[in-house]
PDB file of C-alpha atoms in Angstrom:
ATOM      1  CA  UNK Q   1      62.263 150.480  51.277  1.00  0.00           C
ATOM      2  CA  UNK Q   2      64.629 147.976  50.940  1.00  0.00           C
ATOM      3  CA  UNK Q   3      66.819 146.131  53.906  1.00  0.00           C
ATOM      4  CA  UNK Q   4      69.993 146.134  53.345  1.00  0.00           C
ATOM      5  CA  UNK Q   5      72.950 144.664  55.371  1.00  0.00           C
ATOM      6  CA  UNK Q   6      76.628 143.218  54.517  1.00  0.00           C
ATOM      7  CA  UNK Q   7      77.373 139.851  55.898  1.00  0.00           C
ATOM      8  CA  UNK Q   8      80.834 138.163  55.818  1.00  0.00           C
ATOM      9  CA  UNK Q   9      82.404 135.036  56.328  1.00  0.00           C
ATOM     10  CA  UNK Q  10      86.072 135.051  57.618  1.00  0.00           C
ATOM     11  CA  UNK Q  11      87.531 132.105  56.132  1.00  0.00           C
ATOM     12  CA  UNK Q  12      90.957 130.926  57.878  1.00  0.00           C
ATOM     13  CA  UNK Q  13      93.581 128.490  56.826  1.00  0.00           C
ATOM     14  CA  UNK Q  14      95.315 126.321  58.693  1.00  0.00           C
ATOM     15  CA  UNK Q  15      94.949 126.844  62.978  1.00  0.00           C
ATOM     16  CA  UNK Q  16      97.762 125.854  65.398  1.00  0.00           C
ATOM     17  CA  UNK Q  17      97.300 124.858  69.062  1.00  0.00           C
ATOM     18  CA  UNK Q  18      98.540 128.824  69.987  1.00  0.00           C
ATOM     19  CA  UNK Q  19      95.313 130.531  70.678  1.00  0.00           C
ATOM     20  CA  UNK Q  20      96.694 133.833  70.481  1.00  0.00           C
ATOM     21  CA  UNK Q  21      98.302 133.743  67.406  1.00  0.00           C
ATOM     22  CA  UNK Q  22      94.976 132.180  65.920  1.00  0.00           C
ATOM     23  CA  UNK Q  23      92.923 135.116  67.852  1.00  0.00           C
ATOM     24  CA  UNK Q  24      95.684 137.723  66.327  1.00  0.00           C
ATOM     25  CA  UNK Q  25      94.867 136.155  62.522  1.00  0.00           C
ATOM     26  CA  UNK Q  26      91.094 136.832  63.400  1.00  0.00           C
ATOM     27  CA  UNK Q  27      91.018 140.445  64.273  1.00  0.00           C
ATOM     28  CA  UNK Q  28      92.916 140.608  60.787  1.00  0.00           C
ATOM     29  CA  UNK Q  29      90.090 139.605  59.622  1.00  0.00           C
ATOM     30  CA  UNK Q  30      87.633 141.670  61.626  1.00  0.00           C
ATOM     31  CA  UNK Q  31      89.815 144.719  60.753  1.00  0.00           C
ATOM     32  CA  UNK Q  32      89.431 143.903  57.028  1.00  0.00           C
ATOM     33  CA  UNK Q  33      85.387 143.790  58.141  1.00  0.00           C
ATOM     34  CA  UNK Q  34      85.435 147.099  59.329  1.00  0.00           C
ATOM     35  CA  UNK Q  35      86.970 148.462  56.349  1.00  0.00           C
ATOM     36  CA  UNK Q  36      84.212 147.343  54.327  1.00  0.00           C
ATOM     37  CA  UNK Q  37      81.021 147.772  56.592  1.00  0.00           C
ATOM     38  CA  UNK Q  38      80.669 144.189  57.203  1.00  0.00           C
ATOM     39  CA  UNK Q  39      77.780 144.247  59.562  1.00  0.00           C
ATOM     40  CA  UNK Q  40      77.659 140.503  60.448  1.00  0.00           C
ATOM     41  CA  UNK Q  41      80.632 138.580  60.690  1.00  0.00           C
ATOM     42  CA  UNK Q  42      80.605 134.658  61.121  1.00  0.00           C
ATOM     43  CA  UNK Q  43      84.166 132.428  61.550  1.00  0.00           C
ATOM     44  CA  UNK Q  44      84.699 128.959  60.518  1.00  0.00           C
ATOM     45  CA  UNK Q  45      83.621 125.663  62.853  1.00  0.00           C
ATOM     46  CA  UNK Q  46      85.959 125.296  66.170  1.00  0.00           C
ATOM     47  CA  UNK Q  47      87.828 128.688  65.246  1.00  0.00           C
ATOM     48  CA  UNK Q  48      89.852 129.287  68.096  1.00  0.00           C
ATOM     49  CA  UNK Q  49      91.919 125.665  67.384  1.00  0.00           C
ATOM     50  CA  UNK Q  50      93.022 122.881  64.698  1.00  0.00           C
ATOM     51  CA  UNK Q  51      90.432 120.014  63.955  1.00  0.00           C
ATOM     52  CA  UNK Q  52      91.392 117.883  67.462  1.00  0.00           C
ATOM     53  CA  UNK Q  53      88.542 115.478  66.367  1.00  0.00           C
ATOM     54  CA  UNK Q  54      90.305 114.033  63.695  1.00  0.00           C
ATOM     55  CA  UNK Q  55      92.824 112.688  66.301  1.00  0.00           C
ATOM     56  CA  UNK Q  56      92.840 110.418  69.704  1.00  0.00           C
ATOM     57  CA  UNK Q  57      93.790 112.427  73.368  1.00  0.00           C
ATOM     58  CA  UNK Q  58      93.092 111.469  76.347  1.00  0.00           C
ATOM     59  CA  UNK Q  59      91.753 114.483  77.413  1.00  0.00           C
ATOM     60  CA  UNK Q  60      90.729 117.606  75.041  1.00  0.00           C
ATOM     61  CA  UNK Q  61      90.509 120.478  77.720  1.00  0.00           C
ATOM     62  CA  UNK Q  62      93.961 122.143  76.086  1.00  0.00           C
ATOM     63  CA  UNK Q  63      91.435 122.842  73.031  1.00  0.00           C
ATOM     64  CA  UNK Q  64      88.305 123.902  74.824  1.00  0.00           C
ATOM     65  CA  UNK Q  65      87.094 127.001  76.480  1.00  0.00           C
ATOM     66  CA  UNK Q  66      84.924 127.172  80.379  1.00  0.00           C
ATOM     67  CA  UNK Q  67      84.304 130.187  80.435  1.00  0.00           C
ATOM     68  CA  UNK Q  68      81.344 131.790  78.594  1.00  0.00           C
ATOM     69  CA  UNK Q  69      81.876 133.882  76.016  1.00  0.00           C
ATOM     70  CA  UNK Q  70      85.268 132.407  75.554  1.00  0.00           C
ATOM     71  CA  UNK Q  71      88.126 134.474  77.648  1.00  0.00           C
ATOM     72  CA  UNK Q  72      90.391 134.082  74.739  1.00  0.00           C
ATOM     73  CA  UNK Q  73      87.836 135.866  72.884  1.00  0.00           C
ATOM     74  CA  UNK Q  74      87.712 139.217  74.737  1.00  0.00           C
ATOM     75  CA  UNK Q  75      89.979 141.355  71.512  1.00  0.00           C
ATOM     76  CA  UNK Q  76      87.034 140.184  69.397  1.00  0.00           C
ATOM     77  CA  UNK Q  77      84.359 141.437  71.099  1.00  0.00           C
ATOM     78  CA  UNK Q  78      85.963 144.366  71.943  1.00  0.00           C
ATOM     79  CA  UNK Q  79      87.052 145.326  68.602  1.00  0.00           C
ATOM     80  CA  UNK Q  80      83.497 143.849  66.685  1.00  0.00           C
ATOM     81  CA  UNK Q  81      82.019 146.606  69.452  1.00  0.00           C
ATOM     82  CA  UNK Q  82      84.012 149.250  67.961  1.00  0.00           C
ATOM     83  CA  UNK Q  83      83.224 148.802  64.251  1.00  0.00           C
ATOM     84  CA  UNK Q  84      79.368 147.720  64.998  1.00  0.00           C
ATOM     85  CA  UNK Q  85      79.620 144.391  63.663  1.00  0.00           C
ATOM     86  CA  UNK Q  86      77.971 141.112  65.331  1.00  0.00           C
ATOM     87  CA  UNK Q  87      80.003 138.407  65.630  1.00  0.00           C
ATOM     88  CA  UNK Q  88      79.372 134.205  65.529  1.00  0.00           C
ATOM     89  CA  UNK Q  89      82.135 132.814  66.722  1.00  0.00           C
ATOM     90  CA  UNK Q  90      82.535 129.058  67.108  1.00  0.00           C
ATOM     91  CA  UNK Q  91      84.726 127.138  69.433  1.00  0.00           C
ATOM     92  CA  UNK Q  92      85.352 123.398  71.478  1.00  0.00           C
ATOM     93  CA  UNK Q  93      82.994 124.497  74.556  1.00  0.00           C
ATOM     94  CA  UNK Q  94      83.497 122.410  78.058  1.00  0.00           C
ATOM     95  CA  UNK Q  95      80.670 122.242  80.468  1.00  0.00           C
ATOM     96  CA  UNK Q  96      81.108 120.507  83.454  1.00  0.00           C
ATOM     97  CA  UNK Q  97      81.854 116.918  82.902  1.00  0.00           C
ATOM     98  CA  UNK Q  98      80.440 117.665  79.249  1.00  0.00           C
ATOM     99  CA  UNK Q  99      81.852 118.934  75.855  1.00  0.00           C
ATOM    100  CA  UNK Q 100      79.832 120.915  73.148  1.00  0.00           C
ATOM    101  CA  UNK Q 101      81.050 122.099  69.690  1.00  0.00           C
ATOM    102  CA  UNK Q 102      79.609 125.818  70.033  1.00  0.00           C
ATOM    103  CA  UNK Q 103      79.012 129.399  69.073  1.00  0.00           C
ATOM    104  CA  UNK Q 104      78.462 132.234  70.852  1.00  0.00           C
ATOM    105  CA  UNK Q 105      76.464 135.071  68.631  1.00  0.00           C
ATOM    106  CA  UNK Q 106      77.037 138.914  69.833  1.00  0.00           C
ATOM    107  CA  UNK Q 107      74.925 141.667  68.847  1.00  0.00           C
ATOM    108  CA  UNK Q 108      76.520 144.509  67.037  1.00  0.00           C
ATOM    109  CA  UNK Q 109      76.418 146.617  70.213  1.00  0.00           C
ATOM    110  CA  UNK Q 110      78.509 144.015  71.781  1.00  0.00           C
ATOM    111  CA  UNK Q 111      75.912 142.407  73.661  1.00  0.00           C
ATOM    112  CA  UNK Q 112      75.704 138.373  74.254  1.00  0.00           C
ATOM    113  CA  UNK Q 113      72.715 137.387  72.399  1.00  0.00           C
ATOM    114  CA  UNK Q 114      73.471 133.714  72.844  1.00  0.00           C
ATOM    115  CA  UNK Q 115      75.119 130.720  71.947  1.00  0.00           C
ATOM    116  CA  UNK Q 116      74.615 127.627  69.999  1.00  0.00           C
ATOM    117  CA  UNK Q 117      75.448 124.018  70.557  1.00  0.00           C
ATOM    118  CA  UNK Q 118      75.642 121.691  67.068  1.00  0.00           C
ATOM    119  CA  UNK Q 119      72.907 119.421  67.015  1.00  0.00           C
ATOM    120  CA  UNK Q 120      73.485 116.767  64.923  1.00  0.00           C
ATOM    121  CA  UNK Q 121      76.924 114.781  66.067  1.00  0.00           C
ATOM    122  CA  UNK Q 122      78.991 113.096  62.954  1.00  0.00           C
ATOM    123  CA  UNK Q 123      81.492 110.215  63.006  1.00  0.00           C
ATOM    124  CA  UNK Q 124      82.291 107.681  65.417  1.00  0.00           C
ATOM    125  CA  UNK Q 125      83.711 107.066  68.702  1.00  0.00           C
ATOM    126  CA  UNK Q 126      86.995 104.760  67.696  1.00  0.00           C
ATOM    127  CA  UNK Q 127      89.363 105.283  64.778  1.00  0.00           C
ATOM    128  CA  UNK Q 128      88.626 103.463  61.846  1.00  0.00           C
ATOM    129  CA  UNK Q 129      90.740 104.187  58.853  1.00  0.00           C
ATOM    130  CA  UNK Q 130      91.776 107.493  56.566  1.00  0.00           C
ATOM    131  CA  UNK Q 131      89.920 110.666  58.014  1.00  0.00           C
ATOM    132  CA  UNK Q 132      89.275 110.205  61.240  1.00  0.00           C
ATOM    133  CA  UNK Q 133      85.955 111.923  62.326  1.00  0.00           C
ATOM    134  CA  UNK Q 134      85.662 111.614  65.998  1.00  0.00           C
ATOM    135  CA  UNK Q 135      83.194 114.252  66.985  1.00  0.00           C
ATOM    136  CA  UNK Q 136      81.075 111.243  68.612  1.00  0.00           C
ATOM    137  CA  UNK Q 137      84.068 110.499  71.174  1.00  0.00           C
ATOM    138  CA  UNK Q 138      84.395 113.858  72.245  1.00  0.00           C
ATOM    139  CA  UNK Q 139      80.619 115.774  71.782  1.00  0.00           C
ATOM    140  CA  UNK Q 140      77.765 115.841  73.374  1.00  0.00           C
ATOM    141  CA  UNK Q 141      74.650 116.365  70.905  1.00  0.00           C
ATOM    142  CA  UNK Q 142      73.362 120.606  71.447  1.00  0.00           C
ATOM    143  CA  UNK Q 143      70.611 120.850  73.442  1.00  0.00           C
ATOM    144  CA  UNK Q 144      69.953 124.550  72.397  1.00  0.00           C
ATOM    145  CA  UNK Q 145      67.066 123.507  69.647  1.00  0.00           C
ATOM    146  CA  UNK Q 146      66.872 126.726  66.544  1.00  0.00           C
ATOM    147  CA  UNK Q 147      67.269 129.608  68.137  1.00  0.00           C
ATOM    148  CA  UNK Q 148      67.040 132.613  66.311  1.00  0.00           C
ATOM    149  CA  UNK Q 149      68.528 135.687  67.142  1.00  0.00           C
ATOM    150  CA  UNK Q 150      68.021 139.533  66.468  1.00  0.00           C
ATOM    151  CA  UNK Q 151      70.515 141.546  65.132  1.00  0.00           C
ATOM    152  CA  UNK Q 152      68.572 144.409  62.925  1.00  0.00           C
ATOM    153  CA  UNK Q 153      68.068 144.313  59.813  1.00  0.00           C
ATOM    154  CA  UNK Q 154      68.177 140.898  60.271  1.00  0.00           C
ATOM    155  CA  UNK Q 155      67.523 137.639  62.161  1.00  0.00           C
ATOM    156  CA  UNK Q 156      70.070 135.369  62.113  1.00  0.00           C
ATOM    157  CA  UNK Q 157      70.785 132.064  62.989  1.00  0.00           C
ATOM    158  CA  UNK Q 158      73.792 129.810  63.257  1.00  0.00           C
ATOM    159  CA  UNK Q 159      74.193 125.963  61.833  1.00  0.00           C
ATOM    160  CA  UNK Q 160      77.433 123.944  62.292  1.00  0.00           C
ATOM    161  CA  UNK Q 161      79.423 121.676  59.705  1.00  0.00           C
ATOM    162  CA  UNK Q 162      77.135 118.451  59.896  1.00  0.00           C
ATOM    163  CA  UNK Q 163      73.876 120.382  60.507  1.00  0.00           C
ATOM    164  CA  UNK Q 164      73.888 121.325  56.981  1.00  0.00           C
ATOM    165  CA  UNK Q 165      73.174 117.895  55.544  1.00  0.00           C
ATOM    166  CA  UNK Q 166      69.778 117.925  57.776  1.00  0.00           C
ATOM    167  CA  UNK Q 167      67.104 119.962  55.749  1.00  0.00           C
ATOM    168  CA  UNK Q 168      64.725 120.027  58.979  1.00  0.00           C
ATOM    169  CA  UNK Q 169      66.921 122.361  60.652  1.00  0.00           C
ATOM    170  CA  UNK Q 170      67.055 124.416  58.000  1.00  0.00           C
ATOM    171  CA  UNK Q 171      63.516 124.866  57.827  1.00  0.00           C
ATOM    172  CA  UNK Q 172      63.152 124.854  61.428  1.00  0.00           C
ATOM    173  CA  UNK Q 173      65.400 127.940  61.265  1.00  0.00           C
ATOM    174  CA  UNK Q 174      63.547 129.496  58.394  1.00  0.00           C
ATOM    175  CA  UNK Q 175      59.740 128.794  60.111  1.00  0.00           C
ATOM    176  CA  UNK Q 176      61.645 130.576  63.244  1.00  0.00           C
ATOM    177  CA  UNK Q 177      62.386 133.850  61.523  1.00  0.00           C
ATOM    178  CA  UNK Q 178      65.850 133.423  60.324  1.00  0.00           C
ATOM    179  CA  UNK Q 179      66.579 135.714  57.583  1.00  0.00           C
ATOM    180  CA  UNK Q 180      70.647 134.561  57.124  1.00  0.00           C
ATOM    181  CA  UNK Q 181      71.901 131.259  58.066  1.00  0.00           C
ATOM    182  CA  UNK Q 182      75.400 131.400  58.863  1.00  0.00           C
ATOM    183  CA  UNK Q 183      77.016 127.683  58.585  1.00  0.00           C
ATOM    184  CA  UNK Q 184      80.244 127.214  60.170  1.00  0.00           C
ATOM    185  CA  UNK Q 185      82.650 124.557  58.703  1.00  0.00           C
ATOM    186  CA  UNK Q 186      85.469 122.283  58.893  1.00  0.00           C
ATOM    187  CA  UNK Q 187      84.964 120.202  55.933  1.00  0.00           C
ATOM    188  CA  UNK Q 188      88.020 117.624  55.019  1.00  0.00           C
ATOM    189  CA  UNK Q 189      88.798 116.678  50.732  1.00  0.00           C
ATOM    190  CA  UNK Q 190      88.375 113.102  50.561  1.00  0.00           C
ATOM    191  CA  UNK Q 191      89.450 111.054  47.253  1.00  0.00           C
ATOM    192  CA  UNK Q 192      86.835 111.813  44.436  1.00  0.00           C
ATOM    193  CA  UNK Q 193      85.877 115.064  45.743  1.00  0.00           C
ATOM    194  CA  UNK Q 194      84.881 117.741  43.383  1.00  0.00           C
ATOM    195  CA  UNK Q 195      85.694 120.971  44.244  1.00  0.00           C
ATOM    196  CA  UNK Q 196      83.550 122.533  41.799  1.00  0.00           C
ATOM    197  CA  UNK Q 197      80.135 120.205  43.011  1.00  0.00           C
ATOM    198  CA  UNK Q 198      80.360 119.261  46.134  1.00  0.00           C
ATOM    199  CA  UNK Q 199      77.804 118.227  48.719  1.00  0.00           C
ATOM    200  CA  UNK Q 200      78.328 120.668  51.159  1.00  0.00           C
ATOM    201  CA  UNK Q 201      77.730 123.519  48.705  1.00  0.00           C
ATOM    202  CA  UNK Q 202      74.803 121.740  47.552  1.00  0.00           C
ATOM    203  CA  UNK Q 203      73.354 121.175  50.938  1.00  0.00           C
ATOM    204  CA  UNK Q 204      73.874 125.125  51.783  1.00  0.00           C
ATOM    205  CA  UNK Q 205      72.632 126.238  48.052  1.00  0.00           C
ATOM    206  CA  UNK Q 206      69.582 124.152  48.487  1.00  0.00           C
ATOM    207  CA  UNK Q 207      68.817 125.568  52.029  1.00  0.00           C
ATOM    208  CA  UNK Q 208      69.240 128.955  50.674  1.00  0.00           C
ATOM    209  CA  UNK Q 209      66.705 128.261  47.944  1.00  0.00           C
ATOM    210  CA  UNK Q 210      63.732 126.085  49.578  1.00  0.00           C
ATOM    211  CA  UNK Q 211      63.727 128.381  52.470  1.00  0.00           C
ATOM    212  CA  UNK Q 212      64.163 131.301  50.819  1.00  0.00           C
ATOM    213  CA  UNK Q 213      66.223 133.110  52.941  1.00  0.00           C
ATOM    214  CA  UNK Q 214      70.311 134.074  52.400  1.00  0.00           C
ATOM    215  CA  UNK Q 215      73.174 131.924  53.387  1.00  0.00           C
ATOM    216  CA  UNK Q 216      76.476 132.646  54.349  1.00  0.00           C
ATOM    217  CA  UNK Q 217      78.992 129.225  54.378  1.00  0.00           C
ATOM    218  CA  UNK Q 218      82.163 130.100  56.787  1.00  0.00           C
ATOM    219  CA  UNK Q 219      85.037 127.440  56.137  1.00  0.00           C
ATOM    220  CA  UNK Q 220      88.537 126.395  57.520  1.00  0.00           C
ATOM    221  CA  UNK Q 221      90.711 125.812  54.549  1.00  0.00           C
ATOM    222  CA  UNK Q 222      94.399 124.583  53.706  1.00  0.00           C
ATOM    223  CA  UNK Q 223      96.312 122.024  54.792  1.00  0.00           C
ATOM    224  CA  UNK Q 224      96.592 121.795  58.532  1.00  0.00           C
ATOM    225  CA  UNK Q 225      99.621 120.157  60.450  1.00  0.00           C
ATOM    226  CA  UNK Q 226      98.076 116.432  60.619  1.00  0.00           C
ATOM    227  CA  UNK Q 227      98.293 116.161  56.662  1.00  0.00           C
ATOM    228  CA  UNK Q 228      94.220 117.221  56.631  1.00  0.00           C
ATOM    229  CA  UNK Q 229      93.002 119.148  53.659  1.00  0.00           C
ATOM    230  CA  UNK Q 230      90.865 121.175  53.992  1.00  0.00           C
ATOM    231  CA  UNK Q 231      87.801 122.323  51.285  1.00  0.00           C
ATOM    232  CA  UNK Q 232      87.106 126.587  52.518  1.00  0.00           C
ATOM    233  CA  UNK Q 233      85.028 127.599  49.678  1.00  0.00           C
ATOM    234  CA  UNK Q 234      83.716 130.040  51.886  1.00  0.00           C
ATOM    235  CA  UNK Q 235      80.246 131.603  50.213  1.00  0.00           C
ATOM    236  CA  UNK Q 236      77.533 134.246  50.282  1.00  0.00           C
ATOM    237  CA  UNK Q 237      74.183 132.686  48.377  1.00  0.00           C
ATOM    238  CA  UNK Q 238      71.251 134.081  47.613  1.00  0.00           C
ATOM    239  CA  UNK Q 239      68.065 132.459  48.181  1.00  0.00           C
ATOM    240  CA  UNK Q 240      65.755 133.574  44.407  1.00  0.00           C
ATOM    241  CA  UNK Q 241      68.234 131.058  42.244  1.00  0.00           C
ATOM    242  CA  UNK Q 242      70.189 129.497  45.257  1.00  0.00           C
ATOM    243  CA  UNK Q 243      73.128 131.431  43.477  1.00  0.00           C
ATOM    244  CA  UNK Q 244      76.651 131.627  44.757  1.00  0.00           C
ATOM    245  CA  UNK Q 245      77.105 136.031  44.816  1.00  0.00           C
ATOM    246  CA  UNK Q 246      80.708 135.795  46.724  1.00  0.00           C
ATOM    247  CA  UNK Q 247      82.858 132.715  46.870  1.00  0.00           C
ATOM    248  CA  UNK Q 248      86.411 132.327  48.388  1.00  0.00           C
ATOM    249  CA  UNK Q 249      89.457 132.307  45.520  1.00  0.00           C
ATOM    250  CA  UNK Q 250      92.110 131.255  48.224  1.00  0.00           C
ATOM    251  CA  UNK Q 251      92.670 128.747  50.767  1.00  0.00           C
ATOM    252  CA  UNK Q 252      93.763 131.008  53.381  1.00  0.00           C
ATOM    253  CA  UNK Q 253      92.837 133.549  55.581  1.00  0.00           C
ATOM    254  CA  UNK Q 254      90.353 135.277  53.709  1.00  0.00           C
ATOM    255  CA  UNK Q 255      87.111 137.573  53.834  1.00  0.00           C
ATOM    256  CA  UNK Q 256      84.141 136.650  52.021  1.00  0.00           C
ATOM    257  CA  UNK Q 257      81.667 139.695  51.759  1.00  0.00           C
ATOM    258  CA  UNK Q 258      78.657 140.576  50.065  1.00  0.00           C
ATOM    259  CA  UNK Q 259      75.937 143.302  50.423  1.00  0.00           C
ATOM    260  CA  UNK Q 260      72.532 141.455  50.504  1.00  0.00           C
ATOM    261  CA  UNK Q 261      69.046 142.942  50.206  1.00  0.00           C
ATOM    262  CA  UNK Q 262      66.686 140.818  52.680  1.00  0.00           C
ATOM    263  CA  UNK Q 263      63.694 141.863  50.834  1.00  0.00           C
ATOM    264  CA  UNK Q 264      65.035 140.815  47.565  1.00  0.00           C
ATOM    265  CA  UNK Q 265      63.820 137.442  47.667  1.00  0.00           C
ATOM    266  CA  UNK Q 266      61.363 134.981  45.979  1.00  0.00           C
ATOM    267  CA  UNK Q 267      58.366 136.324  45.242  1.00  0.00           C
ATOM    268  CA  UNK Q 268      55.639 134.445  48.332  1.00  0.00           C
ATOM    269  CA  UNK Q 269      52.679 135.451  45.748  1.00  0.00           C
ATOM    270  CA  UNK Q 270      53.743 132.910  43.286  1.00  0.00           C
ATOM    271  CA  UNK Q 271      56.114 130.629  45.352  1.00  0.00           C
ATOM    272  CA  UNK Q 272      55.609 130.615  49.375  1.00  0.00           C
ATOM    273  CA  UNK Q 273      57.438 127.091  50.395  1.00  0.00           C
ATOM    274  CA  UNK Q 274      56.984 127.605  53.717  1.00  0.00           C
ATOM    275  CA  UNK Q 275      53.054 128.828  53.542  1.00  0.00           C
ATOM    276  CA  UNK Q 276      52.224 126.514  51.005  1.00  0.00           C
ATOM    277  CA  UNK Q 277      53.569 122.924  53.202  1.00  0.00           C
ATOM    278  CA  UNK Q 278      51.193 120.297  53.742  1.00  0.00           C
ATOM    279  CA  UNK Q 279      51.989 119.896  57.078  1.00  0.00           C
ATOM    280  CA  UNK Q 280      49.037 117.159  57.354  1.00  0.00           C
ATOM    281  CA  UNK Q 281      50.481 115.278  54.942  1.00  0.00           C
ATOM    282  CA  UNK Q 282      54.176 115.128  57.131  1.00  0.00           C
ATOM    283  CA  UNK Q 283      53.647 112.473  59.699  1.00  0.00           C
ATOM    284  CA  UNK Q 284      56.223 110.574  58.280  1.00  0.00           C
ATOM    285  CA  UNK Q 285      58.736 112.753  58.622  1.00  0.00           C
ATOM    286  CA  UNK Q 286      58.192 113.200  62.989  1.00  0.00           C
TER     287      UNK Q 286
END
């Protein structure tokens, strides 16, 4: 018997600094979930406001959230309840004197199953020149490690922009259980990018495939207010070929949905990358 279960990213465009008209635009999107039995439902890196990192303040509390789950968050929950659907939703998290880029995950009977804190930090701490990526002024490094969480069918697990580019957590994720990886993004076109090959798809088709477990790629897309453009592509990907089966066609406020078969993966007989490591041979990489 097969395991079936329909996974969705909700791709948004461009996010002001009013929370509520943001959280409004998302339970569009949930609603549009429900319509279509979406049964896992993932939103783009630092949902609930615009890219701050990309810009200096001298304090960024206006953007981030105390409580935990988020407040702001409660027509969500409340609504992903309703329909059945779990829900990752990322967000600028303050804790005490300290400031994570998050996600909380909620079971599909509303329940808190956790949250996750993006490991791996990118940019730097002053402005330089062009994009400004200043995640290292602002973040403090997740100290949540891989978790992995249940939501039946399926166990799935939560990455973050930057984490993507690291294989090890990928794997990590995989060895833990994770049958869908849900990657949140914020990913900015630079000069020479190529829409149609770019690194960041690469990064989450590869994961898809050497694990062999499914991905789902959640993206902020559009121009935002600071002149920043950004990529969406918002995806589904399967692991057998590493093949894109859903892709985003806009760069707004869009659903990406696909109906995936967990058991319809590579074949372990003949190809079992995660039984057949030589993890003797791996010093190297610890």
């Amino acid at each position: 018997m097969s395991r079936e279960i329909t996974v969705a990213a909700a791709q948004m465009g461009p996010v002001s600094v009013d929370k509520g008209a943001t959280v409004e635009r998302m339970l569009v999107l949930l609603s549009e979930a429900a319509k279509v039995g979406v049964e896992v439902l993932c939103y783009p890196e630092l949902s609930l406001s615009p890219y701050f990192p990309s810009q200096l303040y001298d304090s960024i509390d206006q953007f981030c959230e105390e409580e935990f789950p988020p407040r702001v968050g409660e027509p969500l929950y409340g609504l992903a309840k309703e329909h059945g659907i779990g829900l990752i939703l990322p967000y600028a998290e303050k804790d005490g004197d300290r400031y994570y880029n998050s996600a909380v995950v909620l079971a599909r009977d509303g329940k808190v199953l956790g949250r996750y804190r993006k490991m791996h930090i990118p940019g730097w701490i002053e402005p330089k020149h062009g994009f400004n990526c200043l995640e290292r002024r602002y973040f403090t490094p997740g100290d949540t490690g891989f978790p992995v969480f249940d939501t039946p069918p399926a166990a799935i697990a939560t990455q973050i922009c930057y984490d993507k580019r690291f294989p090890e957590m990928a794997r990590g994720l995989a060895l833990n259980g994770a049958d869908v990886i849900f990657t949140a993004s914020c990913s900015p076109v630079q000069e020479g990018d190529n829409a149609d090959l770019n690194p960041g798809e690469l990064c989450l088709r590869a994961s898809a495939h050497t694990n062999n477990c499914y991905v789902v790629g959640a993206g902020r897309a559009g121009v935002e207010e600071d002149g920043m453009r950004w990529f969406g592509n918002s995806m589904n990907i399967e692991p057998q070929k590493g093949s894109v089966v859903a892709r985003a066609a806009t760069e707004g406020d869009e659903l990406v949905w696909a109906r995936i078969d967990l058991d319809r993966r590579i074949d372990t007989d003949r190809l079992d990358y995660l039984g057949d490591r030589r993890t003797e041979c791996y010093g190297l990489l610890l």
